[in-house]
JSON list of C-alpha atoms in Angstrom, two decimals:
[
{"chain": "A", "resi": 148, "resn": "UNK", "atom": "CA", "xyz": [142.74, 109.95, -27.16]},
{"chain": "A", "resi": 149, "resn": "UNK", "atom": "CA", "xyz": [144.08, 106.27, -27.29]},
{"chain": "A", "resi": 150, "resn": "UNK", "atom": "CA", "xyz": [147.50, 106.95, -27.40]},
{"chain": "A", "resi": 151, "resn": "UNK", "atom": "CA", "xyz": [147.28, 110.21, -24.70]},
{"chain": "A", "resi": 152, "resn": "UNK", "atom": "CA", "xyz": [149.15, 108.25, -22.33]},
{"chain": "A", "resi": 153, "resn": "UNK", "atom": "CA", "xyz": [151.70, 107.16, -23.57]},
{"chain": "A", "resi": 154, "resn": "UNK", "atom": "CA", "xyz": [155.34, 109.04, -22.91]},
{"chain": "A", "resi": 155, "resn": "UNK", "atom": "CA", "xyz": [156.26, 111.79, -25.24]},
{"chain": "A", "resi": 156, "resn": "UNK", "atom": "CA", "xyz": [159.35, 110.38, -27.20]},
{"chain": "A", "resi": 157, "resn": "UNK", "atom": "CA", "xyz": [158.11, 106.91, -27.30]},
{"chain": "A", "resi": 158, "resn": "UNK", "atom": "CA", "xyz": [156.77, 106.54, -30.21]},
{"chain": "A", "resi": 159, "resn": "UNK", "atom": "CA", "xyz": [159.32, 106.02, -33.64]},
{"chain": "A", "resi": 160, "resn": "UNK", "atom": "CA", "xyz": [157.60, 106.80, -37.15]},
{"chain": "A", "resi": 161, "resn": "UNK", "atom": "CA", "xyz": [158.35, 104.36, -39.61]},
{"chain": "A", "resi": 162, "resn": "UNK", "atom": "CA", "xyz": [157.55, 104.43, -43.48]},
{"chain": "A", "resi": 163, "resn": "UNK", "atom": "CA", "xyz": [158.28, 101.64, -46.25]},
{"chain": "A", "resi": 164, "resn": "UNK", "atom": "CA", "xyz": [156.66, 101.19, -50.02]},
{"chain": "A", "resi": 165, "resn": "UNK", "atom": "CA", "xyz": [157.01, 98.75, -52.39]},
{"chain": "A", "resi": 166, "resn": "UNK", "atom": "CA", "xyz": [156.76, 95.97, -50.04]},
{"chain": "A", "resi": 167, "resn": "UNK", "atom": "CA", "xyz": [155.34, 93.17, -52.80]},
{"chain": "A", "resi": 168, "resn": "UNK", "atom": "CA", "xyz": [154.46, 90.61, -50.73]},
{"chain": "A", "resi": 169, "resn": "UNK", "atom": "CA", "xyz": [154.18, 88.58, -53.16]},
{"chain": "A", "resi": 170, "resn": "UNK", "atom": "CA", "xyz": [157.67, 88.70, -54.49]},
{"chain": "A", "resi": 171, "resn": "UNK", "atom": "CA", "xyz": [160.70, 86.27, -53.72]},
{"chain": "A", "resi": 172, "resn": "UNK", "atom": "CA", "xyz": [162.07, 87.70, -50.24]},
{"chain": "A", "resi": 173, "resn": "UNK", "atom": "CA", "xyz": [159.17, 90.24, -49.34]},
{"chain": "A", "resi": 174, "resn": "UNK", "atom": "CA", "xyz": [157.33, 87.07, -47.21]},
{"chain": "A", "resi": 175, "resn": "UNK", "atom": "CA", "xyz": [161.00, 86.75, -45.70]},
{"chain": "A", "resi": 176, "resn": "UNK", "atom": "CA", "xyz": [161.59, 90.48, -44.63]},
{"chain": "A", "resi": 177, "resn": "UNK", "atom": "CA", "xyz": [158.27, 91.01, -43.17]},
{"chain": "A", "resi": 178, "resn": "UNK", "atom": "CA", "xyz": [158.64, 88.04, -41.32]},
{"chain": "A", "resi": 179, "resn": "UNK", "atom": "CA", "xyz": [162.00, 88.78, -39.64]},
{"chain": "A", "resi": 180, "resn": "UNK", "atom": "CA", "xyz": [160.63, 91.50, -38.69]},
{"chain": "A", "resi": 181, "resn": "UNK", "atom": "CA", "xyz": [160.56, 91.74, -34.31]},
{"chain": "A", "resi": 182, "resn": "UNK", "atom": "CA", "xyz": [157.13, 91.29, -32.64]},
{"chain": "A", "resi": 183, "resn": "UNK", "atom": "CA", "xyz": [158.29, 93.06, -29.73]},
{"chain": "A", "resi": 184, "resn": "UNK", "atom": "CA", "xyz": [160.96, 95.54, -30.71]},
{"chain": "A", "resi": 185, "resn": "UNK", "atom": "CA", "xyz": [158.08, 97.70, -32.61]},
{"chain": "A", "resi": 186, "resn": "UNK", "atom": "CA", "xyz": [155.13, 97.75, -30.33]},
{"chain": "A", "resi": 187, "resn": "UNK", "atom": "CA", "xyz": [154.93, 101.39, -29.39]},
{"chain": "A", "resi": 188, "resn": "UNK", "atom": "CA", "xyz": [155.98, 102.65, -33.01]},
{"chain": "A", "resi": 189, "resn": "UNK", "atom": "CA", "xyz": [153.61, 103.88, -36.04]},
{"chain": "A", "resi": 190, "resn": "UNK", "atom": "CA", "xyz": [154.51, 102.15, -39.82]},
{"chain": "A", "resi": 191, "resn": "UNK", "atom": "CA", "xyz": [153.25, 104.19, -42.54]},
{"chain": "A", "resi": 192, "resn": "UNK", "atom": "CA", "xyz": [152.83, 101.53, -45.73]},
{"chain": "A", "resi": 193, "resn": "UNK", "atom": "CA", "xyz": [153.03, 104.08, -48.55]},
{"chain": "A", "resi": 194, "resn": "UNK", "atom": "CA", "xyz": [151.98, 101.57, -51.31]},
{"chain": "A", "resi": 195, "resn": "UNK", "atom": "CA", "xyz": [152.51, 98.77, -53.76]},
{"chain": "A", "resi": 196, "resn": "UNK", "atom": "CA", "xyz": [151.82, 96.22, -50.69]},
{"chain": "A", "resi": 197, "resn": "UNK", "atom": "CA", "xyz": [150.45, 93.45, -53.09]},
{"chain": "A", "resi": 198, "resn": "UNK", "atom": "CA", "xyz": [148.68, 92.54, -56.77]},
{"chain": "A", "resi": 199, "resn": "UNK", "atom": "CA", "xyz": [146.16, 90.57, -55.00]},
{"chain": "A", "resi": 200, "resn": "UNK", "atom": "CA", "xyz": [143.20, 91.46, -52.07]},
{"chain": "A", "resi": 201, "resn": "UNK", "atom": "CA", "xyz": [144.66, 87.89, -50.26]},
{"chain": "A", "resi": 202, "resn": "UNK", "atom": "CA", "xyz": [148.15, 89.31, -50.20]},
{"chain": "A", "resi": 203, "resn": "UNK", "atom": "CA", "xyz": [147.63, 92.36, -49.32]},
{"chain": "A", "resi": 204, "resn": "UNK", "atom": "CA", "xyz": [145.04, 91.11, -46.49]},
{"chain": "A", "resi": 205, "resn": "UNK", "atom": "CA", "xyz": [147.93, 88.79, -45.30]},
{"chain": "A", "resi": 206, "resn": "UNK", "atom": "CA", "xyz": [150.80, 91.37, -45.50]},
{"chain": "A", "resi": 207, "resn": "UNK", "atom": "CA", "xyz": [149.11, 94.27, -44.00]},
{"chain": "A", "resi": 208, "resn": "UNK", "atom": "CA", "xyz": [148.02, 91.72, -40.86]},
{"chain": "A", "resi": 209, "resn": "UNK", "atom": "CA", "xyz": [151.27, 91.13, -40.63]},
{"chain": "A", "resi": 210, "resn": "UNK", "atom": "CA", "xyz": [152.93, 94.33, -40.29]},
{"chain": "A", "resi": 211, "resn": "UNK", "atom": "CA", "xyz": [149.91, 95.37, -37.86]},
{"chain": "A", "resi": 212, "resn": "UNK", "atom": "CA", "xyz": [150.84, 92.94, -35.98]},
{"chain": "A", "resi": 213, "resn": "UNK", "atom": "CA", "xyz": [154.64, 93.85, -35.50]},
{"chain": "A", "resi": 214, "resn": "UNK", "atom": "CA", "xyz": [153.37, 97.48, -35.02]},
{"chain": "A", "resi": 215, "resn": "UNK", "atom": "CA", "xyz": [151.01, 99.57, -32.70]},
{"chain": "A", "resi": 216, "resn": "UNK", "atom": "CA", "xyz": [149.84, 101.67, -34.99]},
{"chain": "A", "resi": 217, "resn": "UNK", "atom": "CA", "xyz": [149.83, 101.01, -39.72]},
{"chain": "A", "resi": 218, "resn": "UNK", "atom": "CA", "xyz": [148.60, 103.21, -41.76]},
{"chain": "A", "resi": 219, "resn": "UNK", "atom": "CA", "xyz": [148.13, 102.51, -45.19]},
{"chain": "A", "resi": 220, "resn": "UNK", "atom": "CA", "xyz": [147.46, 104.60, -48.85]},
{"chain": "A", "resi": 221, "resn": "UNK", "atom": "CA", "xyz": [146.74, 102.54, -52.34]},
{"chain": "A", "resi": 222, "resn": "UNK", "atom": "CA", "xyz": [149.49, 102.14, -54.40]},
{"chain": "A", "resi": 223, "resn": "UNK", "atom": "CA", "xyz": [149.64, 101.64, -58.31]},
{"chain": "A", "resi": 224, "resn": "UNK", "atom": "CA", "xyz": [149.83, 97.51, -57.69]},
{"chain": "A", "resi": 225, "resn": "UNK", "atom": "CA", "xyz": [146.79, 97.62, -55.43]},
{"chain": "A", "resi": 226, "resn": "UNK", "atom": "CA", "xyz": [144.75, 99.79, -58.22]},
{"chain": "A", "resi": 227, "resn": "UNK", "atom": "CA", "xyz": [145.28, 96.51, -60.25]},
{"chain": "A", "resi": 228, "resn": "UNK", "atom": "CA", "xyz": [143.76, 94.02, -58.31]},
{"chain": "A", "resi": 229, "resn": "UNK", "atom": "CA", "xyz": [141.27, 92.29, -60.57]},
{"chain": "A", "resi": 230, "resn": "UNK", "atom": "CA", "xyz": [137.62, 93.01, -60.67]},
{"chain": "A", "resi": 231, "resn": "UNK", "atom": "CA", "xyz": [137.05, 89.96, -59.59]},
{"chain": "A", "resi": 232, "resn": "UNK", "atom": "CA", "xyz": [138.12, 89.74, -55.81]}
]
């Protein structure tokens, strides 16, 4: 296991939704965001990351790289995503 050792207690859990990248503000907040503070913690994105596959490419890189560990789950605004991309 990856993560085996590492010492117990040093990970933090994180979750967030509704992140809409592509909204006024979201690009802000996921910017200010620390490089360094989070690099032993897990972020569990619970949805609604973006309307488009560029977006939510983009915002999901960025919050892996903030973050050891992101684990993601399809919300409603990623179901939309047109055909298309």
């Amino acid at each position: 296991f990856i993560d085996a050792q590492l010492p117990k207690g040093s990970t933090r859990i994180f979750a967030v939704s509704d992140v809409h990248i592509g909204q006024p503000g979201a690009m802000d907040w996921a910017k200010a965001i620390s490089r360094h503070k989070f690099q032993n913690d897990v972020l569990i994105v619970a949805g609604n990351v973006a309307d488009t596959i560029r977006q939510l490419r983009f915002g999901l890189s960025m919050l892996r790289s903030k973050f050891r560990r992101v684990f993601f789950t399809p919300g409603n605004h990623e179901l939309w995503v047109h055909p298309s991309e």
